[in-house]
Tab-separated table of C-alpha atoms in Angstrom:
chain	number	residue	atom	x	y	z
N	1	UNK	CA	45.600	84.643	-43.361
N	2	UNK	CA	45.032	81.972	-45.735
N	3	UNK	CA	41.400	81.666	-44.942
N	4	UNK	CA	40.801	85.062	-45.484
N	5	UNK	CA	42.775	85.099	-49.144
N	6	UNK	CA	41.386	82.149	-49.959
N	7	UNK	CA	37.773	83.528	-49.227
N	8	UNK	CA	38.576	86.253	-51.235
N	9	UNK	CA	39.330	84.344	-54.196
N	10	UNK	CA	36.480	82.329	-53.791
N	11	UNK	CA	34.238	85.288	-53.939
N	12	UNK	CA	35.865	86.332	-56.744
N	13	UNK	CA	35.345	83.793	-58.500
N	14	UNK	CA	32.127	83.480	-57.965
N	15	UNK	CA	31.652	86.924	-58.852
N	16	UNK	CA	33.241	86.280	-62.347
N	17	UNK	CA	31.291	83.500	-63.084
N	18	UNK	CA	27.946	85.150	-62.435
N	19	UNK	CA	28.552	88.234	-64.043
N	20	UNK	CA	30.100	85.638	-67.392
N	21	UNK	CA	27.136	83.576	-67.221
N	22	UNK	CA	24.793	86.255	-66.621
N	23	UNK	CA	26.465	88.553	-69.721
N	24	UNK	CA	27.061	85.317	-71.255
N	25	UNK	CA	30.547	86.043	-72.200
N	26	UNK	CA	33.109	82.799	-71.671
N	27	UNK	CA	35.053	82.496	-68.853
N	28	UNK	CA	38.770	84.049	-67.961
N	29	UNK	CA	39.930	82.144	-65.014
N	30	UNK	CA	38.781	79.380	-63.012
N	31	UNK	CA	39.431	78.063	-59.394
N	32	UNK	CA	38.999	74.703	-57.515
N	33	UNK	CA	39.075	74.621	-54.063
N	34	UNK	CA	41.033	72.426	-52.315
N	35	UNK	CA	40.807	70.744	-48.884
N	36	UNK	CA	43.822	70.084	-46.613
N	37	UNK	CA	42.504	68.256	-43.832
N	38	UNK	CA	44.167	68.925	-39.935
N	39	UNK	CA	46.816	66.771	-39.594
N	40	UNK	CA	47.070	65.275	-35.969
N	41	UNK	CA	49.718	63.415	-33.624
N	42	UNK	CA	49.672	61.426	-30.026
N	43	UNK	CA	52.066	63.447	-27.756
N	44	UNK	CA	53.239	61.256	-24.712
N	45	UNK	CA	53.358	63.457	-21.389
N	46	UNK	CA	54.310	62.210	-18.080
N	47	UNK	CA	51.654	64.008	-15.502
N	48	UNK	CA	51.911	63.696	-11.464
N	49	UNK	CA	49.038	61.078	-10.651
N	50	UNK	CA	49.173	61.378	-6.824
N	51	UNK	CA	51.014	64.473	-5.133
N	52	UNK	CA	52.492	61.944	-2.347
N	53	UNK	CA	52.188	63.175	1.027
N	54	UNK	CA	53.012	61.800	4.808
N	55	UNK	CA	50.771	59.167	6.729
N	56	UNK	CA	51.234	59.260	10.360
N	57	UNK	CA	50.807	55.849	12.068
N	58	UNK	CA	50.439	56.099	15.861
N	59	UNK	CA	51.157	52.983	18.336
N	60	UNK	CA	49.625	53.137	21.280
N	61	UNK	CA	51.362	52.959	24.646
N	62	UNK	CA	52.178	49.478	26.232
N	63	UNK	CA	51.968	49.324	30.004
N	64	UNK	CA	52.887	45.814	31.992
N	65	UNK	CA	52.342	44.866	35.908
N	66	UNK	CA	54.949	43.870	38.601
N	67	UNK	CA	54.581	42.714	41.946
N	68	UNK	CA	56.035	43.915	45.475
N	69	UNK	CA	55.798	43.627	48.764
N	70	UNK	CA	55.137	46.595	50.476
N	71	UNK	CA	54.751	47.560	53.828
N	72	UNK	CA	51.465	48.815	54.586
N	73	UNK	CA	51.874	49.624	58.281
N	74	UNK	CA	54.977	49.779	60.401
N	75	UNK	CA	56.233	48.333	63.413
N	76	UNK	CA	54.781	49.651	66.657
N	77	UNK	CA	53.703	49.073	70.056
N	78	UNK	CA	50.935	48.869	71.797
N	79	UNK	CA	49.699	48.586	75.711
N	80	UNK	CA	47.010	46.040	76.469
N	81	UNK	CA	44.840	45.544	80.030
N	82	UNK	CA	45.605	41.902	81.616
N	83	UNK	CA	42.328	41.430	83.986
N	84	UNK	CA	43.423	40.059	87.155
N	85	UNK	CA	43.316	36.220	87.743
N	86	UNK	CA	40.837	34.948	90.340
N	87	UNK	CA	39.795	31.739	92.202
N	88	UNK	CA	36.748	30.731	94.112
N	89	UNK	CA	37.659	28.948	97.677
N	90	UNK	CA	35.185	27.138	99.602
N	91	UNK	CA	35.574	27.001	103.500
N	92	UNK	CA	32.806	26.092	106.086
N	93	UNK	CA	32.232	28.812	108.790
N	94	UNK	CA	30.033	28.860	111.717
N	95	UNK	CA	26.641	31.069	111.420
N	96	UNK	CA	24.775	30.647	114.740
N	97	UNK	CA	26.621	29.268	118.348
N	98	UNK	CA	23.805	27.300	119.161
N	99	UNK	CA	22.712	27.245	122.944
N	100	UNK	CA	19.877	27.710	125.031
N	101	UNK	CA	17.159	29.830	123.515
N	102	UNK	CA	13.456	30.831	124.357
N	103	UNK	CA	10.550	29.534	121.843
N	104	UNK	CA	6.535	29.326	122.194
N	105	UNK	CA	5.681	26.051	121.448
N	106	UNK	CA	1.597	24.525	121.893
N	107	UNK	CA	2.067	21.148	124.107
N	108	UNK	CA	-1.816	19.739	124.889
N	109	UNK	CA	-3.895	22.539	122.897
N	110	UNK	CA	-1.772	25.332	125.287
N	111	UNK	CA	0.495	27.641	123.959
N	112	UNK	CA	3.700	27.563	126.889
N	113	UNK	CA	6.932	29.118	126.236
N	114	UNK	CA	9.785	27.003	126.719
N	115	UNK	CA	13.518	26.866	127.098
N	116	UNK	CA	15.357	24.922	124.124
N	117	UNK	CA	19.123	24.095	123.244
N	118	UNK	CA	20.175	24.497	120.220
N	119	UNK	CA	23.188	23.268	118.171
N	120	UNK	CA	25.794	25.393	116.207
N	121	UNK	CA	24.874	26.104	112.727
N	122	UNK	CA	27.858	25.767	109.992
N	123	UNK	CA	27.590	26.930	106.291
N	124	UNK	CA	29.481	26.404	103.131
N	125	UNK	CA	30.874	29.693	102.213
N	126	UNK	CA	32.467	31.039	98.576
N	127	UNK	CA	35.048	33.272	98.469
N	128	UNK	CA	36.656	34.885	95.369
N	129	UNK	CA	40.341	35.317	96.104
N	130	UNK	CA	43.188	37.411	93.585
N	131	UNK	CA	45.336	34.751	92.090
N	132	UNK	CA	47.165	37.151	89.761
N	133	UNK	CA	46.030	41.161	89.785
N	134	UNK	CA	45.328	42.891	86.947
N	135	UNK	CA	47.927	44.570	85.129
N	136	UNK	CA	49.068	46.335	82.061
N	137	UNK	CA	50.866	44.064	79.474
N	138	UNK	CA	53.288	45.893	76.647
N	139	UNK	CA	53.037	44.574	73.191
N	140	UNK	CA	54.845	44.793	70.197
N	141	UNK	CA	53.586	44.479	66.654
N	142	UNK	CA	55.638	43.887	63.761
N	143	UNK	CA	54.925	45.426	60.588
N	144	UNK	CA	52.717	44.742	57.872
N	145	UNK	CA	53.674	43.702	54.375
N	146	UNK	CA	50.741	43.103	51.200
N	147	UNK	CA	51.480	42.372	47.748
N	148	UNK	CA	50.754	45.098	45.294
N	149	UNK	CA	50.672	44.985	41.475
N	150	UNK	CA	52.407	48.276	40.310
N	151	UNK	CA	51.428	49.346	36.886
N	152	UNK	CA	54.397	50.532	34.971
N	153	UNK	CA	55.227	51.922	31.053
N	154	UNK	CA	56.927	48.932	29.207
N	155	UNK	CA	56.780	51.144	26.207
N	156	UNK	CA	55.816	54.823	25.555
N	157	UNK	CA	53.345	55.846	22.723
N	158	UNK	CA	55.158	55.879	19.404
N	159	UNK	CA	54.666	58.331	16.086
N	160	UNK	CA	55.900	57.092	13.357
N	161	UNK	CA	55.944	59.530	9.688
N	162	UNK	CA	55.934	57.689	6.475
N	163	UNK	CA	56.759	59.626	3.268
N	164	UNK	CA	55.166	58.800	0.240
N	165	UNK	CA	56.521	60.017	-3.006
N	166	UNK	CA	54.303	61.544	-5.574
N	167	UNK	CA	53.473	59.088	-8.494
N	168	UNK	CA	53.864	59.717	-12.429
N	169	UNK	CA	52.243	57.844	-15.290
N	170	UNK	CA	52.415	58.489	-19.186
N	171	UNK	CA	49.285	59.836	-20.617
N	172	UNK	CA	48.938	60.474	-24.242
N	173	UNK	CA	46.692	62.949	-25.869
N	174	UNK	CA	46.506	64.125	-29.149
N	175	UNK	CA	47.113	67.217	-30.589
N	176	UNK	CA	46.878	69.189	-33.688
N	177	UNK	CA	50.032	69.281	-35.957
N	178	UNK	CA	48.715	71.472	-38.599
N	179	UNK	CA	45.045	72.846	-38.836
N	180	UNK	CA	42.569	72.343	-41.612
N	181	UNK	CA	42.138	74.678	-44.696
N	182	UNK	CA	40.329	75.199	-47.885
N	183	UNK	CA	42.503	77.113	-50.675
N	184	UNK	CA	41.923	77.899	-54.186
N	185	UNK	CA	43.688	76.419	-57.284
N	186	UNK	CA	43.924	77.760	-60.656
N	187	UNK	CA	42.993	75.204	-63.238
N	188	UNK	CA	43.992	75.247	-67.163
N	189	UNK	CA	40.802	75.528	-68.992
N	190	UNK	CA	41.555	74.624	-73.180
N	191	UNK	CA	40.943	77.112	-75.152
N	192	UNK	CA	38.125	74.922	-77.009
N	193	UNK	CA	36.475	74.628	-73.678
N	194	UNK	CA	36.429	78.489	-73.077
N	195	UNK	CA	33.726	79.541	-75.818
């Protein structure tokens, strides 16, 4: 609004002045413009810096080891083959009677057959005899224990949610108070200065 009026004016003015000059007439009125300059100030505003959020932190599952015994097969019982228990005797028997026999024999380049005696005969004979015969023996076996390392959860995994709160901080920034203008003044002219 002031701009405009102010514009106005100055046209005007000008106006008057060319049309004095140019007639060559003296002048009425006169104006001087004057500048206001924009006045400005710092305005302090607290603004959100970081929004804040959550942050999830995750620990990981801990697992430890124990040791049992454990029994890995149970008792039970069994039937095992004894082989019979032998032993070798020795005993002399008698193989031939002996006595009187028939044989060809050559006595002076002629072959005559003759009548001979003959001993007994003996001979060392083995014989395998059954100390102990074979039999079926029962047996019992106990059970079986191992050691085994069991794997067990000491500590299950574990979420933990952190909040974080948004952050503020002070900016400033400055801002116009009152904007810049040009208006127009009247000024006194004396009358010895008009002519």
């Amino acid at each position: 609004m002031i701009r405009k009026h102010s514009a106005s004016l100055a046209a005007v003015a000008m106006l008057a002045s060319v049309s004095g000059t140019a007639a060559g007439g003296r002048a009425l009125e006169c104006y001087e413009p004057i500048h206001r300059p924009a006045l400005y100030d710092t305005v302090y505003e607290d603004v959100m810096v970081s929004p804040g959020g959550q942050v999830v932190d995750y620990d990981a599952p801990i697992f430890g080891t124990y040791q049992s015994v454990d029994q890995i097969a149970p008792p039970r019982v069994t039937y095992e083959t004894v082989p019979a228990v032998t032993r070798t005797l020795y005993h002399t028997v008698k193989v031939d009677n002996g006595g009187y026999a028939w044989e060809w024999r050559v006595i002076h380049g002629r072959k005559v057959l003759c009548k001979v005696w003959r001993k007994a005969r003996y001979a060392r004979v083995a014989e395998t005899v059954v100390v102990q015969p074979e039999r079926v023996r029962r047996v019992v076996l106990p059970a079986e224990y191992e050691g085994v390392a069991h794997e067990v959860l000491v500590r299950p995994q574990q979420v933990r949610i952190r909040e974080i709160p948004p952050s503020y901080g002070t900016v400033a920034r400055r801002v116009v108070v009152r904007e810049g203008s040009t208006s127009w003044r009247r000024v006194h002219i004396p009358r010895h200065c008009q002519d």
